[in-house]
Amino acid sequence: MTAELISIKSLWGMPGPLETQFQRIYKAGYKGIECPLPDGGKRSEFSELLHQYGFVYVAQIFAADIKSFEEQVQEAADFQPLLINSQSAKDSMPFEEQLDYFKRAVDAEKKIGLPVAHETHRGRAMYSPWTTGRLLSEIKDLKLTADFSHWVCVCESLLEDHAEWIELAAERTIHVHTRTGHAQGPQVADPRDPVWGKEQDAHLKWWRSIFTRHQREGTDLTFTPEYGPPGYMPTVPFTQDPVSDLWEICLWKKRFIENEWANSLSISADSK
């Protein structure tokens, strides 16, 4: 079976009403959207728009405690998402509490019958390569959303000393946020700028390891070029104007990742 790469657009930083956002995303060729659960008053419209545009949905939840996680995954299941992306637990939790959280999270995931990917995000239990690695080693069913831009920022490096944990994370990743970070922040000013070539190459190496595994196993992979608006995006002093066009850099990264996926498929076919 041939694995499919599925492009997802985050609603983060997008202006205008929902229908305008969905229409623009559809015209750009994305296959789905990623965003938090809609507010109560917008749920019907949100569900109708998903159906109208044929989008898959990656539901985002934010759960510092396990009770909140269990409630939110059940709520998310009502929208029949392709998967749930969770920013889970807290970095300050003792490890034993984190273990209990994620064991119960895996049980909740099995009950709803939908995949849950826990994001490698600052401020959460999976804020670093080593904390994530310990959890993955202890809980075999734990799955990830890989956002390595956070790890680069936390470690103030391109993770040269953490290859073992990167490899383990790649094996458990089912969703990717393809944002390029740097040693002093989780988002470069513009990924098209050659000044960030070293950072881009490092991230691409990690993403390719995820691509290769999914292509080898024949499992689909979703990705979101999740660049953020100001204050994730740098701004011009005094005016606070963003230094890049958020829509354009996300769309550029979408096409860049699709091209790299195709290249990985070609290399894999040539090696057989």
PDB file of C-alpha atoms in Angstrom:
ATOM      1  CA  MET A   1       0.000   0.000   0.000  1.00  0.00           C
ATOM      2  CA  THR A   2       1.304   3.450  -0.941  1.00  0.00           C
ATOM      3  CA  ALA A   3       1.415   5.970   1.875  1.00  0.00           C
ATOM      4  CA  GLU A   4      -0.307   9.313   1.307  1.00  0.00           C
ATOM      5  CA  LEU A   5       0.914  12.701   2.499  1.00  0.00           C
ATOM      6  CA  ILE A   6      -2.020  14.815   3.693  1.00  0.00           C
ATOM      7  CA  SER A   7      -1.579  18.597   3.878  1.00  0.00           C
ATOM      8  CA  ILE A   8      -3.347  20.385   6.734  1.00  0.00           C
ATOM      9  CA  LYS A   9      -3.767  24.146   7.221  1.00  0.00           C
ATOM     10  CA  SER A  10      -3.879  25.630  10.689  1.00  0.00           C
ATOM     11  CA  LEU A  11      -6.481  28.334  11.268  1.00  0.00           C
ATOM     12  CA  TRP A  12      -4.022  30.057  13.635  1.00  0.00           C
ATOM     13  CA  GLY A  13      -3.563  33.640  12.495  1.00  0.00           C
ATOM     14  CA  MET A  14      -6.127  33.481   9.680  1.00  0.00           C
ATOM     15  CA  PRO A  15      -8.450  36.502   9.477  1.00  0.00           C
ATOM     16  CA  GLY A  16     -12.096  36.646   8.500  1.00  0.00           C
ATOM     17  CA  PRO A  17     -15.175  34.453   8.983  1.00  0.00           C
ATOM     18  CA  LEU A  18     -14.913  30.666   8.982  1.00  0.00           C
ATOM     19  CA  GLU A  19     -16.397  30.228   5.527  1.00  0.00           C
ATOM     20  CA  THR A  20     -13.876  32.648   4.009  1.00  0.00           C
ATOM     21  CA  GLN A  21     -11.030  30.785   5.713  1.00  0.00           C
ATOM     22  CA  PHE A  22     -12.256  27.397   4.513  1.00  0.00           C
ATOM     23  CA  GLN A  23     -12.694  28.623   0.950  1.00  0.00           C
ATOM     24  CA  ARG A  24      -9.188  30.061   0.814  1.00  0.00           C
ATOM     25  CA  ILE A  25      -7.667  26.879   2.249  1.00  0.00           C
ATOM     26  CA  TYR A  26      -9.566  24.727  -0.246  1.00  0.00           C
ATOM     27  CA  LYS A  27      -8.444  26.823  -3.225  1.00  0.00           C
ATOM     28  CA  ALA A  28      -4.824  26.498  -2.062  1.00  0.00           C
ATOM     29  CA  GLY A  29      -5.046  22.713  -2.305  1.00  0.00           C
ATOM     30  CA  TYR A  30      -4.934  21.737   1.352  1.00  0.00           C
ATOM     31  CA  LYS A  31      -6.767  18.553   2.342  1.00  0.00           C
ATOM     32  CA  GLY A  32      -7.825  19.536   5.838  1.00  0.00           C
ATOM     33  CA  ILE A  33      -7.653  21.955   8.722  1.00  0.00           C
ATOM     34  CA  GLU A  34      -6.196  21.989  12.221  1.00  0.00           C
ATOM     35  CA  CYS A  35      -7.654  24.087  15.011  1.00  0.00           C
ATOM     36  CA  PRO A  36      -9.098  23.904  18.535  1.00  0.00           C
ATOM     37  CA  LEU A  37     -12.648  22.676  19.034  1.00  0.00           C
ATOM     38  CA  PRO A  38     -15.124  25.339  17.859  1.00  0.00           C
ATOM     39  CA  ASP A  39     -17.133  27.402  20.298  1.00  0.00           C
ATOM     40  CA  GLY A  40     -20.647  26.180  21.023  1.00  0.00           C
ATOM     41  CA  GLY A  41     -22.326  28.727  18.779  1.00  0.00           C
ATOM     42  CA  LYS A  42     -20.177  27.804  15.764  1.00  0.00           C
ATOM     43  CA  ARG A  43     -20.291  24.024  15.980  1.00  0.00           C
ATOM     44  CA  SER A  44     -23.022  23.462  13.424  1.00  0.00           C
ATOM     45  CA  GLU A  45     -21.432  25.851  10.935  1.00  0.00           C
ATOM     46  CA  PHE A  46     -18.031  24.267  11.522  1.00  0.00           C
ATOM     47  CA  SER A  47     -19.317  20.731  10.911  1.00  0.00           C
ATOM     48  CA  GLU A  48     -21.209  21.823   7.800  1.00  0.00           C
ATOM     49  CA  LEU A  49     -18.129  23.520   6.365  1.00  0.00           C
ATOM     50  CA  LEU A  50     -15.984  20.434   6.977  1.00  0.00           C
ATOM     51  CA  HIS A  51     -18.514  18.405   5.003  1.00  0.00           C
ATOM     52  CA  GLN A  52     -18.964  21.026   2.283  1.00  0.00           C
ATOM     53  CA  TYR A  53     -15.254  21.259   1.512  1.00  0.00           C
ATOM     54  CA  GLY A  54     -14.463  17.591   2.123  1.00  0.00           C
ATOM     55  CA  PHE A  55     -11.814  18.452   4.695  1.00  0.00           C
ATOM     56  CA  VAL A  56     -10.304  16.101   7.215  1.00  0.00           C
ATOM     57  CA  TYR A  57     -10.024  17.615  10.680  1.00  0.00           C
ATOM     58  CA  VAL A  58      -7.101  17.569  13.096  1.00  0.00           C
ATOM     59  CA  ALA A  59      -8.604  18.593  16.427  1.00  0.00           C
ATOM     60  CA  GLN A  60      -6.360  20.492  18.826  1.00  0.00           C
ATOM     61  CA  ILE A  61      -6.808  20.137  22.570  1.00  0.00           C
ATOM     62  CA  PHE A  62      -4.893  21.633  25.494  1.00  0.00           C
ATOM     63  CA  ALA A  63      -4.960  19.575  28.680  1.00  0.00           C
ATOM     64  CA  ALA A  64      -2.709  20.175  31.680  1.00  0.00           C
ATOM     65  CA  ASP A  65      -4.531  17.563  33.783  1.00  0.00           C
ATOM     66  CA  ILE A  66      -5.815  14.131  32.852  1.00  0.00           C
ATOM     67  CA  LYS A  67      -9.448  14.846  33.678  1.00  0.00           C
ATOM     68  CA  SER A  68      -9.448  17.706  31.197  1.00  0.00           C
ATOM     69  CA  PHE A  69      -7.777  15.456  28.618  1.00  0.00           C
ATOM     70  CA  GLU A  70     -10.408  12.742  29.011  1.00  0.00           C
ATOM     71  CA  GLU A  71     -13.242  15.251  28.691  1.00  0.00           C
ATOM     72  CA  GLN A  72     -11.750  16.981  25.652  1.00  0.00           C
ATOM     73  CA  VAL A  73     -10.967  13.841  23.641  1.00  0.00           C
ATOM     74  CA  GLN A  74     -14.543  12.712  24.156  1.00  0.00           C
ATOM     75  CA  GLU A  75     -15.795  16.110  23.004  1.00  0.00           C
ATOM     76  CA  ALA A  76     -13.439  16.077  20.010  1.00  0.00           C
ATOM     77  CA  ALA A  77     -14.658  12.628  18.968  1.00  0.00           C
ATOM     78  CA  ASP A  78     -18.079  14.133  18.199  1.00  0.00           C
ATOM     79  CA  PHE A  79     -16.504  15.909  15.195  1.00  0.00           C
ATOM     80  CA  GLN A  80     -15.039  12.652  13.833  1.00  0.00           C
ATOM     81  CA  PRO A  81     -11.510  14.056  13.402  1.00  0.00           C
ATOM     82  CA  LEU A  82      -8.829  12.198  11.520  1.00  0.00           C
ATOM     83  CA  LEU A  83      -6.725  12.539  14.657  1.00  0.00           C
ATOM     84  CA  ILE A  84      -6.457  14.578  17.830  1.00  0.00           C
ATOM     85  CA  ASN A  85      -3.371  16.676  18.507  1.00  0.00           C
ATOM     86  CA  SER A  86      -2.911  17.265  22.222  1.00  0.00           C
ATOM     87  CA  GLN A  87      -0.643  19.607  24.135  1.00  0.00           C
ATOM     88  CA  SER A  88      -0.478  17.351  27.145  1.00  0.00           C
ATOM     89  CA  ALA A  89       0.408  17.599  30.853  1.00  0.00           C
ATOM     90  CA  LYS A  90       3.012  20.073  32.178  1.00  0.00           C
ATOM     91  CA  ASP A  91       6.790  20.273  32.133  1.00  0.00           C
ATOM     92  CA  SER A  92       6.804  20.825  35.915  1.00  0.00           C
ATOM     93  CA  MET A  93       5.005  17.544  36.698  1.00  0.00           C
ATOM     94  CA  PRO A  94       7.089  14.918  38.498  1.00  0.00           C
ATOM     95  CA  PHE A  95       7.869  12.050  36.131  1.00  0.00           C
ATOM     96  CA  GLU A  96       5.649   9.564  37.972  1.00  0.00           C
ATOM     97  CA  GLU A  97       2.682  11.904  37.551  1.00  0.00           C
ATOM     98  CA  GLN A  98       3.484  12.249  33.868  1.00  0.00           C
ATOM     99  CA  LEU A  99       3.572   8.467  33.526  1.00  0.00           C
ATOM    100  CA  ASP A 100       0.167   8.139  35.154  1.00  0.00           C
ATOM    101  CA  TYR A 101      -1.215  10.899  32.922  1.00  0.00           C
ATOM    102  CA  PHE A 102      -0.068   9.281  29.686  1.00  0.00           C
ATOM    103  CA  LYS A 103      -1.064   5.748  30.663  1.00  0.00           C
ATOM    104  CA  ARG A 104      -4.577   7.030  31.285  1.00  0.00           C
ATOM    105  CA  ALA A 105      -4.385   9.086  28.078  1.00  0.00           C
ATOM    106  CA  VAL A 106      -3.656   5.927  26.067  1.00  0.00           C
ATOM    107  CA  ASP A 107      -6.634   4.211  27.723  1.00  0.00           C
ATOM    108  CA  ALA A 108      -8.886   7.165  26.813  1.00  0.00           C
ATOM    109  CA  GLU A 109      -7.581   7.066  23.236  1.00  0.00           C
ATOM    110  CA  LYS A 110      -8.474   3.393  22.910  1.00  0.00           C
ATOM    111  CA  LYS A 111     -11.978   4.035  24.247  1.00  0.00           C
ATOM    112  CA  ILE A 112     -12.802   6.656  21.604  1.00  0.00           C
ATOM    113  CA  GLY A 113     -11.139   4.659  18.816  1.00  0.00           C
ATOM    114  CA  LEU A 114      -9.299   7.669  17.345  1.00  0.00           C
ATOM    115  CA  PRO A 115      -5.542   8.292  17.211  1.00  0.00           C
ATOM    116  CA  VAL A 116      -4.177  10.885  19.622  1.00  0.00           C
ATOM    117  CA  ALA A 117      -0.806  12.517  18.951  1.00  0.00           C
ATOM    118  CA  HIS A 118       0.887  14.303  21.854  1.00  0.00           C
ATOM    119  CA  GLU A 119       2.762  17.387  20.706  1.00  0.00           C
ATOM    120  CA  THR A 120       6.420  18.043  21.482  1.00  0.00           C
ATOM    121  CA  HIS A 121       5.671  21.496  22.835  1.00  0.00           C
ATOM    122  CA  ARG A 122       7.341  23.864  25.280  1.00  0.00           C
ATOM    123  CA  GLY A 123       5.672  24.041  28.673  1.00  0.00           C
ATOM    124  CA  ARG A 124       4.299  20.515  28.300  1.00  0.00           C
ATOM    125  CA  ALA A 125       5.581  17.126  29.406  1.00  0.00           C
ATOM    126  CA  MET A 126       7.167  16.580  26.000  1.00  0.00           C
ATOM    127  CA  TYR A 127       9.043  19.872  25.975  1.00  0.00           C
ATOM    128  CA  SER A 128      12.462  18.247  25.473  1.00  0.00           C
ATOM    129  CA  PRO A 129      14.029  15.236  23.704  1.00  0.00           C
ATOM    130  CA  TRP A 130      14.987  13.483  26.936  1.00  0.00           C
ATOM    131  CA  THR A 131      11.665  13.844  28.750  1.00  0.00           C
ATOM    132  CA  THR A 132       9.817  12.690  25.629  1.00  0.00           C
ATOM    133  CA  GLY A 133      12.225   9.797  25.192  1.00  0.00           C
ATOM    134  CA  ARG A 134      11.670   8.572  28.736  1.00  0.00           C
ATOM    135  CA  LEU A 135       7.907   8.606  28.259  1.00  0.00           C
ATOM    136  CA  LEU A 136       8.061   6.859  24.878  1.00  0.00           C
ATOM    137  CA  SER A 137      10.343   4.189  26.352  1.00  0.00           C
ATOM    138  CA  GLU A 138       7.910   3.496  29.182  1.00  0.00           C
ATOM    139  CA  ILE A 139       4.628   3.606  27.187  1.00  0.00           C
ATOM    140  CA  LYS A 140       4.779   1.720  23.893  1.00  0.00           C
ATOM    141  CA  ASP A 141       1.423   2.957  22.529  1.00  0.00           C
ATOM    142  CA  LEU A 142       2.235   6.654  22.922  1.00  0.00           C
ATOM    143  CA  LYS A 143       2.191   8.619  19.655  1.00  0.00           C
ATOM    144  CA  LEU A 144       3.531  12.053  18.761  1.00  0.00           C
ATOM    145  CA  THR A 145       2.967  15.220  16.868  1.00  0.00           C
ATOM    146  CA  ALA A 146       6.563  16.108  16.056  1.00  0.00           C
ATOM    147  CA  ASP A 147       7.250  19.828  16.286  1.00  0.00           C
ATOM    148  CA  PHE A 148      11.017  19.884  16.533  1.00  0.00           C
ATOM    149  CA  SER A 149      11.120  23.691  16.458  1.00  0.00           C
ATOM    150  CA  HIS A 150      10.292  23.627  20.182  1.00  0.00           C
ATOM    151  CA  TRP A 151      13.138  21.252  20.998  1.00  0.00           C
ATOM    152  CA  VAL A 152      15.611  23.375  19.033  1.00  0.00           C
ATOM    153  CA  CYS A 153      14.579  26.398  21.074  1.00  0.00           C
ATOM    154  CA  VAL A 154      14.614  24.567  24.425  1.00  0.00           C
ATOM    155  CA  CYS A 155      18.034  23.004  23.774  1.00  0.00           C
ATOM    156  CA  GLU A 156      19.484  26.138  22.162  1.00  0.00           C
ATOM    157  CA  SER A 157      21.010  23.918  19.494  1.00  0.00           C
ATOM    158  CA  LEU A 158      20.245  21.848  16.414  1.00  0.00           C
ATOM    159  CA  LEU A 159      20.001  18.805  18.695  1.00  0.00           C
ATOM    160  CA  GLU A 160      23.424  17.427  17.795  1.00  0.00           C
ATOM    161  CA  ASP A 161      23.582  15.608  21.148  1.00  0.00           C
ATOM    162  CA  HIS A 162      20.107  14.087  20.945  1.00  0.00           C
ATOM    163  CA  ALA A 163      20.145  11.816  17.885  1.00  0.00           C
ATOM    164  CA  GLU A 164      18.893   8.807  19.872  1.00  0.00           C
ATOM    165  CA  TRP A 165      15.795  10.653  21.060  1.00  0.00           C
ATOM    166  CA  ILE A 166      15.134  12.136  17.608  1.00  0.00           C
ATOM    167  CA  GLU A 167      15.197   8.622  16.136  1.00  0.00           C
ATOM    168  CA  LEU A 168      12.760   7.305  18.744  1.00  0.00           C
ATOM    169  CA  ALA A 169      10.445  10.287  18.236  1.00  0.00           C
ATOM    170  CA  ALA A 170      10.452   9.724  14.466  1.00  0.00           C
ATOM    171  CA  GLU A 171       9.342   6.125  15.010  1.00  0.00           C
ATOM    172  CA  ARG A 172       6.291   7.271  17.014  1.00  0.00           C
ATOM    173  CA  THR A 173       5.261  10.316  14.965  1.00  0.00           C
ATOM    174  CA  ILE A 174       1.882  10.283  13.203  1.00  0.00           C
ATOM    175  CA  HIS A 175       1.541  14.046  12.605  1.00  0.00           C
ATOM    176  CA  VAL A 176       4.143  16.749  11.934  1.00  0.00           C
ATOM    177  CA  HIS A 177       4.256  20.496  12.408  1.00  0.00           C
ATOM    178  CA  THR A 178       6.792  21.486   9.767  1.00  0.00           C
ATOM    179  CA  ARG A 179       7.914  24.777  11.270  1.00  0.00           C
ATOM    180  CA  THR A 180      11.607  25.589  11.250  1.00  0.00           C
ATOM    181  CA  GLY A 181      12.963  26.912  14.524  1.00  0.00           C
ATOM    182  CA  HIS A 182      16.366  28.169  15.634  1.00  0.00           C
ATOM    183  CA  ALA A 183      18.470  28.139  18.772  1.00  0.00           C
ATOM    184  CA  GLN A 184      16.893  31.327  20.139  1.00  0.00           C
ATOM    185  CA  GLY A 185      13.294  30.847  19.066  1.00  0.00           C
ATOM    186  CA  PRO A 186      10.656  28.432  17.747  1.00  0.00           C
ATOM    187  CA  GLN A 187      10.148  30.200  14.409  1.00  0.00           C
ATOM    188  CA  VAL A 188      12.574  31.624  11.871  1.00  0.00           C
ATOM    189  CA  ALA A 189      11.560  34.939  10.361  1.00  0.00           C
ATOM    190  CA  ASP A 190      11.048  33.440   6.898  1.00  0.00           C
ATOM    191  CA  PRO A 191      11.973  29.852   5.954  1.00  0.00           C
ATOM    192  CA  ARG A 192      12.634  30.960   2.361  1.00  0.00           C
ATOM    193  CA  ASP A 193      15.580  33.086   3.485  1.00  0.00           C
ATOM    194  CA  PRO A 194      18.921  31.291   2.817  1.00  0.00           C
ATOM    195  CA  VAL A 195      20.313  32.693   6.065  1.00  0.00           C
ATOM    196  CA  TRP A 196      18.333  29.906   7.796  1.00  0.00           C
ATOM    197  CA  GLY A 197      19.717  27.183   5.531  1.00  0.00           C
ATOM    198  CA  LYS A 198      21.500  25.321   8.323  1.00  0.00           C
ATOM    199  CA  GLU A 199      18.343  25.236  10.425  1.00  0.00           C
ATOM    200  CA  GLN A 200      16.197  24.224   7.463  1.00  0.00           C
ATOM    201  CA  ASP A 201      18.556  21.386   6.564  1.00  0.00           C
ATOM    202  CA  ALA A 202      18.570  20.053  10.118  1.00  0.00           C
ATOM    203  CA  HIS A 203      14.778  20.010  10.344  1.00  0.00           C
ATOM    204  CA  LEU A 204      14.494  18.462   6.906  1.00  0.00           C
ATOM    205  CA  LYS A 205      16.783  15.611   7.972  1.00  0.00           C
ATOM    206  CA  TRP A 206      14.446  14.856  10.890  1.00  0.00           C
ATOM    207  CA  TRP A 207      11.323  15.138   8.747  1.00  0.00           C
ATOM    208  CA  ARG A 208      12.815  12.813   6.133  1.00  0.00           C
ATOM    209  CA  SER A 209      13.317  10.123   8.747  1.00  0.00           C
ATOM    210  CA  ILE A 210       9.571  10.331   9.469  1.00  0.00           C
ATOM    211  CA  PHE A 211       8.716  10.301   5.758  1.00  0.00           C
ATOM    212  CA  THR A 212      10.861   7.213   5.192  1.00  0.00           C
ATOM    213  CA  ARG A 213       9.198   5.239   7.954  1.00  0.00           C
ATOM    214  CA  HIS A 214       5.666   6.019   6.804  1.00  0.00           C
ATOM    215  CA  GLN A 215       6.500   5.262   3.195  1.00  0.00           C
ATOM    216  CA  ARG A 216       8.143   1.988   4.169  1.00  0.00           C
ATOM    217  CA  GLU A 217       5.179   0.947   6.316  1.00  0.00           C
ATOM    218  CA  GLY A 218       2.549   2.245   3.878  1.00  0.00           C
ATOM    219  CA  THR A 219       0.915   4.495   6.507  1.00  0.00           C
ATOM    220  CA  ASP A 220      -0.486   7.937   5.704  1.00  0.00           C
ATOM    221  CA  LEU A 221       1.102  11.007   7.273  1.00  0.00           C
ATOM    222  CA  THR A 222      -0.478  14.373   7.997  1.00  0.00           C
ATOM    223  CA  PHE A 223       1.530  17.588   8.227  1.00  0.00           C
ATOM    224  CA  THR A 224       0.736  21.184   9.078  1.00  0.00           C
ATOM    225  CA  PRO A 225       3.081  24.023   8.061  1.00  0.00           C
ATOM    226  CA  GLU A 226       2.253  25.700  11.334  1.00  0.00           C
ATOM    227  CA  TYR A 227       3.890  29.100  11.277  1.00  0.00           C
ATOM    228  CA  GLY A 228       2.350  31.625  13.629  1.00  0.00           C
ATOM    229  CA  PRO A 229       1.374  35.292  13.531  1.00  0.00           C
ATOM    230  CA  PRO A 230       2.964  38.004  15.706  1.00  0.00           C
ATOM    231  CA  GLY A 231       4.226  37.402  18.462  1.00  0.00           C
ATOM    232  CA  TYR A 232       5.512  34.071  17.089  1.00  0.00           C
ATOM    233  CA  MET A 233       6.480  35.899  13.936  1.00  0.00           C
ATOM    234  CA  PRO A 234       9.063  38.662  14.377  1.00  0.00           C
ATOM    235  CA  THR A 235       7.812  42.193  13.778  1.00  0.00           C
ATOM    236  CA  VAL A 236       9.271  45.533  12.704  1.00  0.00           C
ATOM    237  CA  PRO A 237      10.088  47.716  15.724  1.00  0.00           C
ATOM    238  CA  PHE A 238       7.611  50.488  16.512  1.00  0.00           C
ATOM    239  CA  THR A 239       5.138  49.592  13.740  1.00  0.00           C
ATOM    240  CA  GLN A 240       4.768  45.937  14.824  1.00  0.00           C
ATOM    241  CA  ASP A 241       4.241  44.967  11.194  1.00  0.00           C
ATOM    242  CA  PRO A 242       5.005  41.271  10.546  1.00  0.00           C
ATOM    243  CA  VAL A 243       8.288  40.726   8.705  1.00  0.00           C
ATOM    244  CA  SER A 244       6.752  38.021   6.474  1.00  0.00           C
ATOM    245  CA  ASP A 245       3.375  37.149   4.972  1.00  0.00           C
ATOM    246  CA  LEU A 246       2.011  34.326   7.130  1.00  0.00           C
ATOM    247  CA  TRP A 247      -0.185  32.835   4.412  1.00  0.00           C
ATOM    248  CA  GLU A 248       2.630  32.850   1.865  1.00  0.00           C
ATOM    249  CA  ILE A 249       5.248  31.185   4.065  1.00  0.00           C
ATOM    250  CA  CYS A 250       2.787  28.465   5.089  1.00  0.00           C
ATOM    251  CA  LEU A 251       1.897  27.827   1.452  1.00  0.00           C
ATOM    252  CA  TRP A 252       5.568  27.793   0.461  1.00  0.00           C
ATOM    253  CA  LYS A 253       6.325  25.266   3.201  1.00  0.00           C
ATOM    254  CA  LYS A 254       3.373  23.118   2.099  1.00  0.00           C
ATOM    255  CA  ARG A 255       4.796  22.863  -1.416  1.00  0.00           C
ATOM    256  CA  PHE A 256       8.330  22.362  -0.103  1.00  0.00           C
ATOM    257  CA  ILE A 257       7.251  19.412   2.068  1.00  0.00           C
ATOM    258  CA  GLU A 258       5.199  17.849  -0.724  1.00  0.00           C
ATOM    259  CA  ASN A 259       8.232  18.032  -2.996  1.00  0.00           C
ATOM    260  CA  GLU A 260      10.475  16.449  -0.362  1.00  0.00           C
ATOM    261  CA  TRP A 261       7.945  13.660   0.192  1.00  0.00           C
ATOM    262  CA  ALA A 262       7.898  12.952  -3.546  1.00  0.00           C
ATOM    263  CA  ASN A 263      11.709  12.907  -3.593  1.00  0.00           C
ATOM    264  CA  SER A 264      11.726  10.416  -0.715  1.00  0.00           C
ATOM    265  CA  LEU A 265       9.295   8.192  -2.615  1.00  0.00           C
ATOM    266  CA  SER A 266      11.516   8.334  -5.684  1.00  0.00           C
ATOM    267  CA  ILE A 267      14.647   7.455  -3.704  1.00  0.00           C
ATOM    268  CA  SER A 268      12.811   4.567  -2.022  1.00  0.00           C
ATOM    269  CA  ALA A 269      11.630   3.212  -5.396  1.00  0.00           C
ATOM    270  CA  ASP A 270      15.125   3.465  -6.906  1.00  0.00           C
ATOM    271  CA  SER A 271      16.643   1.529  -4.019  1.00  0.00           C
ATOM    272  CA  LYS A 272      14.380  -1.501  -4.535  1.00  0.00           C
TER     273      LYS A 272
END
